[in-house]
C-alpha atoms as a PDB file:
ATOM      1  CA  LEU A   1      21.262  53.548 -51.207  1.00  0.00           C
ATOM      2  CA  GLY A   2      17.838  52.687 -49.820  1.00  0.00           C
ATOM      3  CA  ILE A   3      19.241  51.074 -46.685  1.00  0.00           C
ATOM      4  CA  SER A   4      21.455  54.087 -46.061  1.00  0.00           C
ATOM      5  CA  ALA A   5      18.527  56.488 -46.390  1.00  0.00           C
ATOM      6  CA  SER A   6      16.332  54.408 -44.101  1.00  0.00           C
ATOM      7  CA  LEU A   7      19.040  54.177 -41.430  1.00  0.00           C
ATOM      8  CA  GLU A   8      19.606  57.922 -41.660  1.00  0.00           C
ATOM      9  CA  SER A   9      15.881  58.545 -41.160  1.00  0.00           C
ATOM     10  CA  LEU A  10      15.844  56.145 -38.229  1.00  0.00           C
ATOM     11  CA  THR A  11      18.733  57.917 -36.524  1.00  0.00           C
ATOM     12  CA  ARG A  12      16.996  61.270 -36.990  1.00  0.00           C
ATOM     13  CA  VAL A  13      14.093  59.895 -34.961  1.00  0.00           C
ATOM     14  CA  ILE A  14      15.973  57.899 -32.318  1.00  0.00           C
ATOM     15  CA  ALA A  15      18.964  60.171 -31.641  1.00  0.00           C
ATOM     16  CA  PRO A  16      17.020  63.116 -30.149  1.00  0.00           C
ATOM     17  CA  ALA A  17      15.070  60.779 -27.868  1.00  0.00           C
ATOM     18  CA  VAL A  18      18.227  59.011 -26.667  1.00  0.00           C
ATOM     19  CA  GLY A  19      20.039  62.337 -26.289  1.00  0.00           C
ATOM     20  CA  GLY A  20      17.189  63.788 -24.243  1.00  0.00           C
ATOM     21  CA  PHE A  21      17.120  60.727 -22.008  1.00  0.00           C
ATOM     22  CA  LEU A  22      20.884  60.867 -21.455  1.00  0.00           C
ATOM     23  CA  LEU A  23      20.750  64.595 -20.678  1.00  0.00           C
ATOM     24  CA  ALA A  24      17.915  64.071 -18.201  1.00  0.00           C
ATOM     25  CA  GLN A  25      19.545  61.124 -16.430  1.00  0.00           C
ATOM     26  CA  PHE A  26      23.244  62.047 -16.447  1.00  0.00           C
ATOM     27  CA  GLY A  27      23.401  65.757 -17.190  1.00  0.00           C
ATOM     28  CA  ALA A  28      25.645  67.377 -19.768  1.00  0.00           C
ATOM     29  CA  VAL A  29      28.218  64.560 -19.615  1.00  0.00           C
ATOM     30  CA  GLY A  30      25.671  61.860 -20.557  1.00  0.00           C
ATOM     31  CA  PRO A  31      25.897  62.080 -24.359  1.00  0.00           C
ATOM     32  CA  GLY A  32      29.696  62.264 -24.190  1.00  0.00           C
ATOM     33  CA  LEU A  33      29.925  59.198 -21.962  1.00  0.00           C
ATOM     34  CA  PHE A  34      27.562  57.265 -24.210  1.00  0.00           C
ATOM     35  CA  THR A  35      29.603  58.204 -27.268  1.00  0.00           C
ATOM     36  CA  ALA A  36      32.816  57.191 -25.486  1.00  0.00           C
ATOM     37  CA  LEU A  37      31.326  53.775 -24.641  1.00  0.00           C
ATOM     38  CA  VAL A  38      30.166  53.235 -28.225  1.00  0.00           C
ATOM     39  CA  MET A  39      33.577  54.239 -29.605  1.00  0.00           C
ATOM     40  CA  PHE A  40      35.330  51.954 -27.101  1.00  0.00           C
ATOM     41  CA  TRP A  41      33.205  49.056 -28.359  1.00  0.00           C
ATOM     42  CA  VAL A  42      33.879  49.958 -32.020  1.00  0.00           C
ATOM     43  CA  VAL A  43      37.644  50.222 -31.493  1.00  0.00           C
ATOM     44  CA  SER A  44      37.770  46.926 -29.574  1.00  0.00           C
ATOM     45  CA  PHE A  45      35.679  45.206 -32.266  1.00  0.00           C
ATOM     46  CA  VAL A  46      37.931  46.482 -35.051  1.00  0.00           C
ATOM     47  CA  TRP A  47      41.041  45.571 -33.067  1.00  0.00           C
ATOM     48  CA  ARG A  48      39.852  42.001 -32.454  1.00  0.00           C
ATOM     49  CA  HIS A  49      38.400  41.245 -35.869  1.00  0.00           C
ATOM     50  CA  LEU A  50      40.472  43.250 -38.326  1.00  0.00           C
ATOM     51  CA  VAL A  51      43.843  43.817 -36.693  1.00  0.00           C
ATOM     52  CA  HIS A  52      44.268  40.460 -34.966  1.00  0.00           C
ATOM     53  CA  GLY A  53      41.967  38.511 -37.283  1.00  0.00           C
ATOM     54  CA  THR A  54      40.219  36.367 -34.677  1.00  0.00           C
ATOM     55  CA  ASP A  55      37.638  35.426 -37.312  1.00  0.00           C
ATOM     56  CA  ALA A  56      40.248  33.484 -39.285  1.00  0.00           C
ATOM     57  CA  MET A  57      39.600  29.748 -39.239  1.00  0.00           C
ATOM     58  CA  PRO A  58      42.453  27.644 -37.860  1.00  0.00           C
ATOM     59  CA  PRO A  59      43.786  24.914 -40.158  1.00  0.00           C
ATOM     60  CA  ALA A  60      42.037  21.563 -39.904  1.00  0.00           C
ATOM     61  CA  ALA A  61      43.682  18.847 -37.838  1.00  0.00           C
ATOM     62  CA  GLY A  62      46.314  16.972 -39.807  1.00  0.00           C
ATOM     63  CA  SER A  63      46.416  19.379 -42.744  1.00  0.00           C
ATOM     64  CA  GLN A  64      49.516  21.044 -44.080  1.00  0.00           C
ATOM     65  CA  GLY A  65      49.643  24.824 -44.236  1.00  0.00           C
ATOM     66  CA  GLY A  66      50.151  25.069 -47.999  1.00  0.00           C
ATOM     67  CA  GLU A  67      47.286  22.889 -49.234  1.00  0.00           C
ATOM     68  CA  MET A  68      44.704  24.334 -51.567  1.00  0.00           C
ATOM     69  CA  ILE A  69      41.090  24.116 -50.475  1.00  0.00           C
ATOM     70  CA  SER A  70      39.692  23.413 -53.958  1.00  0.00           C
ATOM     71  CA  GLY A  71      41.766  20.258 -54.250  1.00  0.00           C
ATOM     72  CA  SER A  72      43.336  21.118 -57.597  1.00  0.00           C
ATOM     73  CA  ALA A  73      47.050  21.632 -57.144  1.00  0.00           C
ATOM     74  CA  SER A  74      49.136  22.915 -60.027  1.00  0.00           C
END
C-alpha cells in the first residue's frame, strides 16, 4: 500500500512536467505518441515474457524431461 501511494504521488509530480514537455516539443500529438510507444513496449514485453515464456529455463544438458528437481521421485 505504501509503495502504491508513493508511486501515485510521484506520477502526479512527473506526469504534468513530461506532458508539458511533449506538448511544447511535438504539439498536440506528443502525449498520444508517447503513450503509443509505452503501450507498444508493454504489449511486446507481455507477449515475449508471458505468452511465449522466454523466461523459462531450458532443460539442462543430458537431463530427461520428466525428472524432478528436488531429487525425490515417488
